[in-house]
Structures are given as C-alpha cells and as structure tokens.
Coordinates of N, CA and C and ligand atoms in Angstrom, one line a residue:
M1 N 110.3 89.5 180.0 CA 109.7 90.7 180.9 C 110.1 92.1 180.2
S2 N 109.7 92.8 180.0 CA 110.2 94.2 179.5 C 110.3 95.2 180.6
V3 N 111.4 95.8 180.6 CA 111.7 96.8 181.7 C 111.4 98.2 180.7
I4 N 110.8 98.8 181.6 CA 110.3 100.2 180.9 C 111.3 101.4 181.8
N5 N 112.0 101.9 181.0 CA 112.8 102.8 181.5 C 112.0 104.4 181.6
L6 N 111.5 104.3 182.9 CA 110.8 105.7 183.0 C 111.4 107.0 182.7
S7 N 112.8 106.9 183.2 CA 113.4 108.4 183.1 C 113.8 108.6 181.6
A8 N 114.1 107.5 180.6 CA 114.1 107.8 179.3 C 112.9 108.2 178.6
K9 N 111.8 107.6 179.3 CA 110.5 108.0 178.5 C 110.0 109.4 178.8
S10 N 110.5 109.8 180.1 CA 109.9 111.2 180.3 C 110.9 112.4 179.8
K11 N 111.9 111.9 179.1 CA 112.9 112.8 178.4 C 112.2 113.7 177.5
P12 N 112.3 114.9 177.6 CA 111.6 115.7 176.7 C 112.1 115.5 175.2
L13 N 111.3 115.8 174.4 CA 111.7 115.4 173.0 C 113.0 116.1 172.4
E14 N 113.0 117.5 173.0 CA 114.3 118.1 172.8 C 115.7 117.3 173.1
E15 N 115.7 116.6 174.3 CA 116.7 115.8 174.7 C 117.0 114.7 173.9
L16 N 116.0 114.0 173.6 CA 115.9 112.9 172.7 C 116.5 113.2 171.4
L17 N 116.2 114.4 170.8 CA 116.7 114.6 169.5 C 118.2 115.1 169.5
K18 N 118.5 115.6 170.8 CA 120.0 115.9 170.6 C 121.0 114.7 170.8
T19 N 120.4 113.5 171.4 CA 121.2 112.5 171.5 C 121.0 111.5 170.2
S20 N 120.3 111.9 169.2 CA 119.9 111.0 168.1 C 121.0 111.2 166.9
G21 N 122.0 111.9 167.3 CA 123.2 112.2 166.3 C 122.7 113.1 165.0
N22 N 122.0 113.8 165.4 CA 121.3 114.9 164.1 C 120.9 114.0 162.9
I23 N 120.2 113.0 163.2 CA 119.9 112.1 161.9 C 118.7 112.6 161.2
I24 N 118.2 113.4 161.6 CA 116.6 113.7 161.1 C 117.1 114.6 159.9
K25 N 117.0 114.4 158.6 CA 117.1 115.4 157.6 C 116.0 116.2 157.1
I26 N 116.1 117.5 157.1 CA 114.8 118.4 156.6 C 115.1 119.2 155.5
G27 N 114.2 118.9 154.7 CA 114.2 120.0 153.4 C 113.8 121.4 153.7
I28 N 114.3 122.5 153.2 CA 113.6 123.8 153.5 C 113.6 124.4 151.9
D29 N 112.4 124.9 151.7 CA 112.1 125.6 150.5 C 112.5 127.1 150.8
L30 N 112.9 127.6 149.6 CA 113.4 129.1 149.9 C 112.3 130.0 149.7
D31 N 111.6 130.2 148.5 CA 110.8 131.3 148.3 C 109.5 131.2 149.1
G32 N 109.0 132.1 149.9 CA 107.8 131.9 150.4 C 107.9 131.0 151.8
C33 N 109.2 130.4 152.2 CA 109.5 129.7 153.4 C 110.7 130.2 154.1
A34 N 111.9 130.0 153.5 CA 112.8 130.9 154.2 C 112.9 132.3 153.9
V35 N 112.6 132.5 152.8 CA 112.9 133.9 152.0 C 111.4 134.5 151.9
D36 N 111.5 135.7 152.1 CA 110.1 136.6 151.9 C 110.0 137.2 150.7
T37 N 109.7 136.6 149.6 CA 109.9 137.0 148.2 C 108.9 137.8 147.6
N38 N 107.6 137.7 147.9 CA 106.5 138.2 147.4 C 106.7 140.0 147.4
P39 N 106.9 140.3 148.6 CA 106.6 141.8 148.6 C 107.9 142.7 147.6
M40 N 109.2 142.0 147.5 CA 110.0 142.5 146.5 C 109.6 142.4 145.1
I41 N 109.2 141.2 144.9 CA 108.6 140.8 143.4 C 107.5 141.9 143.1
L42 N 106.6 142.1 144.0 CA 105.5 143.1 143.7 C 106.0 144.3 143.6
Y43 N 107.0 144.8 144.3 CA 107.7 146.2 144.4 C 108.0 146.5 142.8
Q44 N 108.8 145.4 142.4 CA 109.2 145.3 141.1 C 108.1 145.3 140.0
A45 N 107.1 144.7 140.1 CA 105.9 144.6 139.5 C 105.5 145.9 139.1
N46 N 105.1 146.5 140.4 CA 104.4 147.9 140.2 C 105.4 148.8 139.8
E47 N 106.6 148.9 139.9 CA 107.5 149.7 139.4 C 107.3 149.7 137.6
M48 N 107.5 148.4 137.3 CA 107.3 148.2 135.7 C 106.0 148.3 135.1
Y49 N 104.9 148.0 135.9 CA 103.6 147.8 135.1 C 102.8 148.7 135.8
Y50 N 102.7 148.9 137.1 CA 101.4 149.8 137.7 C 102.0 151.2 137.8
F51 N 102.5 151.4 139.1 CA 103.2 152.7 139.6 C 104.5 152.5 139.5
D52 N 105.1 153.8 139.4 CA 106.6 153.7 140.1 C 106.5 153.8 141.2
N53 N 107.6 153.5 142.2 CA 107.2 153.5 143.5 C 107.3 154.8 144.3
N54 N 107.3 155.9 143.4 CA 107.3 157.3 143.8 C 105.8 157.7 143.6
K55 N 104.9 156.9 143.4 CA 103.6 157.2 143.2 C 103.3 157.8 142.0
K56 N 104.0 158.0 140.9 CA 103.8 158.5 139.8 C 103.4 157.2 138.8
Y57 N 102.5 157.6 138.0 CA 102.1 156.5 136.9 C 103.3 156.0 136.2
S58 N 103.4 154.6 135.7 CA 104.6 154.4 135.0 C 104.2 154.6 133.6
K59 N 104.9 154.1 132.6 CA 105.0 154.3 131.3 C 104.0 153.3 131.0
Y60 N 103.5 152.4 131.5 CA 102.5 151.3 131.3 C 101.2 151.6 132.0
D61 N 100.9 152.9 132.0 CA 99.9 153.0 132.9 C 98.2 152.6 132.1
K62 N 98.2 152.3 130.8 CA 97.3 151.5 130.4 C 96.8 150.7 131.2
K63 N 97.7 149.8 131.8 CA 97.5 148.6 132.2 C 96.8 148.8 133.8
I64 N 96.9 150.1 134.1 CA 96.2 150.4 135.5 C 94.5 150.6 135.0
R65 N 94.5 151.1 133.7 CA 93.1 151.3 133.6 C 92.4 149.7 133.2
E66 N 93.3 149.2 132.7 CA 92.6 147.5 132.1 C 92.6 146.9 133.6
G67 N 93.5 147.2 134.7 CA 93.8 146.1 135.8 C 93.1 146.7 136.9
L68 N 93.7 146.4 138.0 CA 93.1 146.9 139.3 C 93.0 148.3 139.4
G69 N 93.6 149.2 139.0 CA 93.6 150.6 139.3 C 94.5 151.1 140.3
R70 N 95.4 150.3 140.9 CA 96.1 150.5 142.1 C 97.2 149.5 142.0
P71 N 98.4 150.0 142.8 CA 99.3 149.0 142.7 C 98.9 147.5 143.4
L72 N 99.7 146.6 143.0 CA 99.5 145.2 143.5 C 99.9 145.1 145.0
R73 N 99.3 144.4 145.6 CA 99.5 144.1 147.2 C 99.9 142.6 147.4
V74 N 100.4 142.3 148.4 CA 100.8 141.0 148.8 C 99.7 140.0 148.8
D75 N 98.5 140.8 149.4 CA 97.3 139.9 149.4 C 96.6 139.8 148.4
D76 N 96.9 140.3 147.4 CA 96.5 139.9 145.9 C 96.8 138.8 145.5
I77 N 97.9 138.2 146.0 CA 98.7 137.0 145.3 C 97.8 135.6 146.1
I78 N 96.7 135.4 145.3 CA 95.9 134.0 145.9 C 96.2 132.6 145.1
R79 N 97.3 133.1 144.1 CA 97.7 131.6 143.1 C 99.0 131.7 143.2
F80 N 99.6 130.5 143.0 CA 101.0 130.3 142.9 C 101.6 131.2 141.8
R81 N 100.9 131.1 140.7 CA 101.3 131.9 139.5 C 100.8 133.5 139.5
Y82 N 101.4 134.3 139.3 CA 101.0 136.0 139.3 C 99.9 136.1 138.2
D83 N 100.3 135.4 137.1 CA 99.4 135.5 135.8 C 98.1 135.1 136.3
E84 N 97.9 134.0 137.1 CA 96.7 133.7 137.3 C 95.8 134.7 138.3
C85 N 96.4 135.6 139.2 CA 95.7 136.3 140.1 C 95.8 137.6 140.1
T86 N 96.6 138.1 139.1 CA 96.8 139.6 138.9 C 96.5 139.8 137.4
P87 N 96.3 141.2 137.0 CA 96.3 141.4 135.7 C 97.4 141.4 134.8
L88 N 98.6 140.9 135.2 CA 99.7 140.7 134.7 C 99.4 139.6 133.7
S89 N 100.1 139.5 132.4 CA 100.3 138.6 131.7 C 101.4 137.5 132.0
K90 N 101.4 136.4 131.3 CA 102.7 135.5 131.7 C 103.9 136.1 131.2
E91 N 103.8 136.9 130.0 CA 105.2 137.4 129.5 C 105.5 138.4 130.4
E92 N 104.6 139.1 131.0 CA 104.8 140.3 131.9 C 105.5 139.8 133.2
V93 N 105.0 138.6 133.5 CA 105.5 138.3 134.7 C 107.0 137.7 134.4
D94 N 107.3 136.9 133.2 CA 108.4 136.6 133.0 C 109.6 137.9 133.0
E95 N 109.0 138.8 132.3 CA 109.9 139.9 132.2 C 110.3 140.6 133.6
I96 N 109.2 140.3 134.5 CA 109.6 140.9 136.0 C 110.6 140.3 136.7
F97 N 110.4 138.7 136.3 CA 111.4 138.0 136.8 C 112.8 138.2 136.3
K98 N 112.8 138.4 135.0 CA 114.0 138.6 134.3 C 114.8 139.8 134.8
V99 N 114.0 140.9 134.7 CA 114.6 142.2 135.2 C 115.2 142.0 136.7
F100 N 114.4 141.3 137.5 CA 114.7 141.1 139.0 C 116.0 140.4 139.0
A101 N 116.0 139.4 138.1 CA 117.5 138.7 138.1 C 118.6 139.4 137.4
E102 N 118.3 140.1 136.5 CA 119.4 140.9 136.0 C 120.0 142.4 136.8
E103 N 119.1 142.9 137.7 CA 119.4 143.6 138.7 C 120.0 143.2 140.1
K104 N 120.2 141.9 140.0 CA 120.6 141.1 141.3 C 119.7 141.3 142.4
K105 N 118.5 141.5 142.1 CA 117.6 141.9 143.4 C 117.4 140.5 144.3
F106 N 117.8 139.1 143.7 CA 117.5 138.1 144.7 C 118.6 138.3 146.0
L107 N 119.8 139.1 145.7 CA 120.6 139.4 146.8 C 119.9 140.0 148.2
S108 N 119.0 140.9 147.7 CA 118.5 141.7 148.9 C 117.2 141.4 149.3
L109 N 116.7 140.3 149.1 CA 115.4 139.6 149.6 C 115.3 139.6 151.0
N110 N 114.3 140.1 151.8 CA 114.4 139.6 153.3 C 114.1 138.4 153.5
P111 N 114.7 137.6 154.5 CA 114.5 136.5 155.1 C 113.0 136.5 155.8
M112 N 112.2 135.5 155.8 CA 110.9 135.3 156.4 C 111.3 135.8 158.0
P113 N 110.2 136.5 158.6 CA 110.5 136.9 160.1 C 111.0 135.8 161.0
Y114 N 112.1 136.2 161.8 CA 112.5 134.9 162.7 C 113.3 133.8 162.1
A115 N 113.1 133.7 160.6 CA 113.9 132.6 160.2 C 115.2 132.2 160.4
V116 N 115.9 133.3 160.0 CA 117.4 133.0 160.4 C 117.7 132.3 161.8
D117 N 117.2 133.1 162.6 CA 117.6 132.5 163.9 C 117.1 131.0 164.2
I118 N 115.9 130.9 163.8 CA 115.2 129.6 164.0 C 115.9 128.5 163.0
I119 N 116.3 128.9 161.9 CA 116.9 127.8 161.1 C 118.3 127.4 161.8
N120 N 119.0 128.5 162.1 CA 120.4 128.0 163.0 C 120.2 127.4 164.2
R121 N 119.1 127.6 165.1 CA 118.7 127.0 166.1 C 118.6 125.4 166.0
L122 N 117.6 125.3 164.8 CA 117.2 123.9 164.5 C 118.3 122.9 163.9
Q123 N 119.5 123.5 163.8 CA 120.7 122.8 163.1 C 121.4 121.9 164.5
E124 N 120.8 122.4 165.8 CA 121.2 121.3 166.9 C 120.3 120.3 166.7
F125 N 119.3 120.1 165.8 CA 118.5 118.9 166.0 C 118.5 118.3 164.7
Y126 N 118.5 119.0 163.6 CA 118.2 118.6 162.2 C 119.5 118.9 161.3
D127 N 119.5 117.8 160.3 CA 120.4 118.3 159.4 C 119.6 118.9 158.3
E128 N 119.8 120.1 157.8 CA 119.0 121.0 157.1 C 119.5 121.0 155.3
Y129 N 118.6 120.8 154.5 CA 119.0 121.1 153.2 C 117.9 121.9 152.6
F130 N 118.6 123.0 151.7 CA 117.9 124.1 151.2 C 117.5 123.8 149.7
M131 N 116.4 123.9 149.2 CA 116.0 123.4 148.0 C 115.2 124.5 147.3
T132 N 115.4 124.6 146.1 CA 114.6 125.9 145.4 C 114.4 125.5 144.0
A133 N 113.2 126.0 143.3 CA 113.1 125.7 142.0 C 113.7 127.0 141.2
R134 N 114.2 127.9 141.9 CA 114.9 129.1 141.0 C 115.8 128.3 140.2
P135 N 116.0 129.0 138.8 CA 116.8 128.7 137.8 C 118.3 128.8 138.2
G136 N 119.0 128.0 137.7 CA 120.4 128.1 137.8 C 121.2 129.4 137.5
N137 N 120.5 130.1 136.7 CA 121.0 131.5 136.7 C 121.2 132.5 137.7
V138 N 120.3 132.3 138.6 CA 120.5 133.0 139.8 C 121.0 132.3 140.9
E139 N 122.0 131.1 140.7 CA 122.7 130.5 141.8 C 123.5 131.3 142.5
E140 N 124.3 132.1 141.8 CA 125.1 133.0 142.3 C 124.7 134.0 143.4
Q141 N 123.7 134.8 143.0 CA 122.8 135.6 143.7 C 122.3 135.0 145.1
T142 N 121.8 133.6 144.9 CA 121.3 133.0 145.7 C 122.2 132.7 147.1
I143 N 123.4 132.1 146.5 CA 124.6 131.8 147.4 C 125.0 133.1 148.1
G144 N 124.9 134.3 147.2 CA 125.3 135.6 147.8 C 124.2 136.1 148.9
W145 N 123.2 135.8 148.8 CA 122.2 135.8 149.8 C 122.2 135.0 150.9
F146 N 122.7 133.8 150.7 CA 123.0 133.0 152.2 C 124.2 133.5 152.8
E147 N 125.3 134.0 152.0 CA 126.3 134.5 152.7 C 126.2 135.7 153.5
N148 N 125.2 136.3 153.2 CA 125.0 137.7 154.0 C 123.8 137.5 154.9
S149 N 123.3 136.3 155.0 CA 122.0 135.9 155.6 C 122.2 135.9 157.2
G150 N 123.3 135.3 157.6 CA 123.5 134.9 158.8 C 123.1 133.3 159.0
I151 N 122.6 132.8 158.1 CA 122.3 131.2 158.0 C 123.8 130.6 157.9
R152 N 123.7 129.5 159.0 CA 125.0 128.8 159.1 C 125.2 127.5 158.3
N153 N 125.9 127.0 157.9 CA 125.9 125.5 157.4 C 125.1 125.3 156.2
Y154 N 125.1 126.5 155.2 CA 124.0 126.1 154.2 C 125.1 125.5 152.9
E155 N 126.6 125.7 153.1 CA 127.3 125.2 152.1 C 127.1 123.6 151.6
N156 N 127.2 123.4 150.4 CA 126.8 122.1 150.0 C 125.4 121.8 150.4
K157 N 124.5 122.3 150.5 CA 123.3 121.9 151.1 C 122.2 122.8 150.4
L158 N 122.7 123.1 149.3 CA 121.9 124.1 148.6 C 121.6 123.4 147.1
T159 N 120.4 123.2 146.7 CA 120.1 122.7 145.4 C 119.0 123.7 144.4
F160 N 119.4 123.7 143.5 CA 118.7 124.5 142.3 C 117.8 123.6 141.4
N161 N 116.8 124.2 141.1 CA 116.0 123.9 139.9 C 115.9 122.2 139.5
G162 N 116.0 121.5 140.7 CA 116.0 120.0 140.7 C 114.7 119.6 141.1
N163 N 114.5 118.2 140.9 CA 113.1 117.5 141.3 C 113.4 117.6 142.7
K164 N 112.5 118.3 143.6 CA 112.5 118.0 145.3 C 112.4 116.7 145.6
L165 N 111.4 115.8 144.8 CA 111.2 114.6 145.7 C 112.3 113.8 145.4
E166 N 112.9 113.7 144.1 CA 114.1 112.7 143.7 C 115.4 113.2 144.7
I167 N 115.7 114.6 145.0 CA 116.8 114.9 145.8 C 116.3 114.5 147.3
A168 N 115.1 114.5 147.7 CA 114.7 114.1 149.1 C 114.8 112.5 149.3
K169 N 114.5 112.0 148.2 CA 114.7 110.4 148.4 C 116.2 110.1 148.3
T170 N 117.0 110.7 147.6 CA 118.5 110.4 147.5 C 119.1 110.8 148.8
D171 N 118.7 111.8 149.4 CA 119.4 112.3 150.6 C 118.5 111.8 152.1
N172 N 117.7 110.9 151.8 CA 117.0 110.4 152.8 C 116.2 111.4 153.8
I173 N 115.8 112.4 153.1 CA 115.3 113.8 153.7 C 113.8 113.3 154.3
S174 N 113.5 113.3 155.7 CA 112.2 112.8 156.1 C 111.1 114.1 156.1
K175 N 111.6 115.2 156.4 CA 110.6 116.3 156.5 C 110.9 117.3 155.6
F176 N 109.9 118.3 155.2 CA 109.9 119.2 154.2 C 109.2 120.4 154.6
I177 N 109.9 121.5 154.5 CA 109.1 123.0 154.8 C 108.9 123.5 153.4
E178 N 107.6 123.8 153.0 CA 107.2 123.9 151.7 C 106.0 124.8 151.6
D179 N 105.8 125.7 150.5 CA 104.6 126.5 150.3 C 103.7 126.0 149.0
R180 N 104.2 125.3 148.0 CA 103.7 125.1 146.9 C 102.7 123.7 147.2
A181 N 101.6 123.9 146.8 CA 100.7 122.8 146.9 C 101.0 121.3 146.4
E182 N 101.3 121.5 145.0 CA 101.5 120.3 144.2 C 102.8 119.7 144.5
T183 N 104.0 120.6 145.1 CA 105.3 119.8 145.7 C 104.8 119.2 146.9
A184 N 104.0 119.7 147.6 CA 103.8 119.3 149.1 C 102.9 118.1 149.1
L185 N 102.0 117.9 148.1 CA 101.3 116.4 148.1 C 102.4 115.5 147.4
E186 N 103.1 115.9 146.6 CA 104.1 114.7 145.6 C 104.9 114.1 147.0
L187 N 105.5 115.3 147.7 CA 106.5 114.7 148.8 C 105.5 113.8 149.6
A188 N 104.4 114.3 150.0 CA 103.7 113.4 151.3 C 103.3 112.2 150.6
E189 N 102.9 112.1 149.3 CA 102.6 110.6 148.9 C 103.8 109.8 148.6
N190 N 105.2 110.2 149.1 CA 106.1 109.6 149.1 C 106.8 109.6 150.4
N191 N 105.7 109.4 151.4 CA 106.0 109.3 152.6 C 107.0 110.1 153.4
I192 N 107.0 111.5 152.8 CA 107.7 112.5 153.6 C 106.7 113.5 154.2
N193 N 107.2 113.7 155.4 CA 106.3 114.8 156.2 C 106.6 116.1 155.8
V194 N 105.3 116.9 155.5 CA 105.4 118.2 155.2 C 104.7 119.1 155.9
L195 N 105.7 120.3 156.3 CA 105.0 121.4 157.1 C 104.7 122.3 155.9
L196 N 103.2 122.5 155.6 CA 102.8 123.3 154.6 C 102.5 124.7 155.1
L197 N 103.4 125.6 154.9 CA 103.2 127.2 155.1 C 101.8 127.5 154.5
N198 N 100.7 127.9 155.4 CA 99.5 128.2 154.9 C 99.6 129.6 154.2
Y199 N 98.9 129.4 153.0 CA 99.0 130.7 152.3 C 97.8 130.5 151.1
P200 N 97.2 131.7 150.7 CA 96.1 131.8 149.8 C 96.3 130.6 148.7
W201 N 97.5 130.8 148.0 CA 98.0 129.8 147.1 C 97.8 128.4 147.3
N202 N 97.9 127.9 148.8 CA 97.8 126.5 148.9 C 96.4 126.1 149.8
N203 N 95.7 127.1 149.8 CA 94.3 126.8 150.6 C 93.0 127.4 150.0
D204 N 92.6 126.9 148.9 CA 91.4 127.0 148.1 C 90.9 125.6 148.1
P205 N 89.8 125.6 149.2 CA 89.2 124.3 149.3 C 88.3 123.8 148.0
K206 N 87.9 124.6 147.2 CA 87.4 124.2 145.8 C 88.2 123.4 145.1
Q207 N 89.5 123.5 145.4 CA 90.4 122.7 144.2 C 90.5 121.3 144.7
E208 N 90.4 120.2 143.8 CA 90.7 119.0 144.2 C 91.9 118.8 144.9
L209 N 93.0 119.3 144.3 CA 94.1 119.2 145.0 C 94.4 119.5 146.4
I210 N 93.7 120.6 146.7 CA 93.7 121.1 148.2 C 93.0 120.2 149.0
Q211 N 91.8 119.6 148.6 CA 91.0 118.8 149.3 C 91.8 117.7 149.5
K212 N 92.8 117.1 148.6 CA 93.6 116.1 149.0 C 94.5 116.2 150.0
I213 N 95.3 117.6 149.9 CA 96.2 117.9 151.0 C 95.5 118.0 152.3
N214 N 94.4 118.6 152.4 CA 93.8 118.8 153.8 C 93.3 117.6 154.3
K215 N 93.2 116.3 153.4 CA 93.0 114.9 154.1 C 94.3 114.2 154.2
H216 N 95.1 114.8 153.7 CA 96.6 113.8 153.8 C 97.3 113.8 155.1
P217 N 97.5 112.5 156.0 CA 98.2 112.5 157.2 C 99.5 113.0 157.4
K218 N 100.1 113.2 156.1 CA 101.5 113.5 156.1 C 101.8 115.1 155.9
I219 N 100.6 115.8 156.0 CA 100.8 117.2 155.5 C 100.0 117.9 156.8
E220 N 100.9 118.9 157.4 CA 100.4 119.6 158.4 C 100.5 121.2 158.1
R221 N 99.5 122.0 158.1 CA 99.6 123.3 158.0 C 100.2 124.0 159.2
I222 N 101.0 125.1 158.7 CA 101.6 126.0 159.7 C 101.2 127.4 159.4
Y223 N 100.5 128.0 160.5 CA 99.8 129.1 160.4 C 100.8 130.4 160.6
N224 N 100.3 131.5 160.1 CA 101.3 132.8 160.5 C 100.7 133.5 161.3
S225 N 99.8 132.7 162.4 CA 99.3 133.3 163.5 C 99.2 132.2 164.7
P226 N 99.0 132.4 166.0 CA 99.1 133.7 166.7 C 100.5 134.3 166.5
M227 N 101.4 133.3 166.4 CA 103.0 133.6 166.2 C 103.2 133.5 164.7
A228 N 104.4 134.0 164.5 CA 104.6 134.0 162.9 C 104.9 132.5 162.5
Y229 N 105.1 132.2 161.2 CA 105.1 130.9 160.6 C 106.5 130.2 161.3
W230 N 107.7 130.9 161.4 CA 109.0 130.3 161.8 C 108.9 129.9 163.4
P231 N 108.2 130.6 164.3 CA 108.2 130.4 165.6 C 107.1 129.0 165.7
N232 N 106.2 129.0 164.8 CA 105.4 128.0 165.0 C 105.9 126.7 164.4
I233 N 106.9 126.8 163.5 CA 107.7 125.7 162.7 C 108.5 125.1 164.0
E234 N 109.3 126.1 164.7 CA 110.3 125.7 165.8 C 109.4 124.8 166.8
E235 N 108.3 125.2 167.3 CA 107.5 124.7 168.3 C 107.0 123.3 167.7
K236 N 106.8 123.3 166.7 CA 106.5 121.7 165.9 C 107.6 120.8 166.2
L237 N 108.8 121.3 165.7 CA 109.8 120.5 165.6 C 110.7 120.4 166.9
I238 N 110.9 121.0 167.8 CA 111.5 120.9 168.9 C 110.7 121.0 170.3
K239 N 109.6 121.2 170.2 CA 109.1 121.6 171.4 C 108.2 120.1 172.0
Ligands
LIG1 MG1 108.1 128.3 147.7

C-alpha cells in the first residue's frame, strides 16, 4: 500500500527546490542572455562605418550611400551574424569586434534588464555556470565585467570559447539559457532543457533549423513580453 504524503505533494516548487540541495545545474550564455551586447556593438559599428555618434558622417560615408542610409539599429539584427543582416562585410564586422576588444568595451556592456538580481536570486535554487563563445583574448575584460556586475559566485563558473555541449555534459548541466539557435538545438538533442530567449535571429520559421526548434519538446521560448526576459525566466524556474 502506498502512502501519499499530501503535505509534501502540496509543497510549492520553490520549497522543494530549496530542499534539493541546489543540485540543479544551469548554464547561462552571456551575449544576448545575461549581457545586453547588441546596442553597444551597434554603437561601435555606427561610429566606425555609418555615422559617428555626434550625427556627423563618418569617414566611411560611402557605406551610407551603399547601405541603409541611416545608422544601424537593434531591430536591424535579424540574423545571428551581422554580415548576414546589415550592409557590413564580414571583414568590417571582424574589425568592429577587434576594436571593441582593444578598447576594452566588453567591460562596460550593460546586463540585460533585471538579469543581475534574478541571477543572484536563482542561486538559492540552482547551481549556475556561465558560458560564452567569446574568445580567450577578452577573458580578462569579461571577468572584470563580472566583478563590477554585482553577480555573485561566478568565480570558477565561467568558461570561454569551449564547446557548450561538452562542458554541459561534463558538468551535468540539465538546463541552459541560450539565444543561438544552433546551440539550443544541439543542447536539446542531448537531453538538456533549453530556455531559448526569443529573438528575430532564432525565430525565422522559414528555416528548417527553426522548424526543428519549434517542434522540440526540450526547447521552450522565453519572450521579452509582457515582462522582460529575466522576470519571465524567473517565473519559469521558481514559481
Ligand atoms: Mg548568446
């Protein structure tokens, strides 16, 4: 005869998670997830290739005639790669990131709205790992960003330029917050639950990859409405 413990059953998820010894490990991507990267990269792009940010034409004003005729905006970014959705060439995009790194601008990126507080609050229930495809040459700036961010317990939990799937498997990570479609699908196909922050670059239903994502039971989209992404993530994870 089985005895159903009604009091345990009716415990809110929040309580159960607290008693589980923080064993649920979650991976958190940086750019586009914890960090609001695009606005500053685009500011840099406009400074170098479109307008300078005092609204004067830059020395690259030829690009304006060939291109959009106006500075780039966040909503122009509908593909993961800038050279696929703006008039910028791959070389120009590389140059933008090179200058961005040289001028140590990774240090002054903004966190996504509410991300810092919620990342800290989630630590009561989850063991968090931060993972980025940023190259090793910006490691110091990225650590500096964490130091100034107010995010707690990131030390020894930050990896660069590695294969997220391999790291997730090695560290037994069972959930992942990600915005890149290819990475999300790869993680999901390996049984990792993905919270996919919904962006134009991961939501073009004409692409086969996106059709697979939209059907995958391990991938759940997180929208930036009616609340922002992070309050919606928090609600999914602890409410
Ligand atoms: Mg990302």
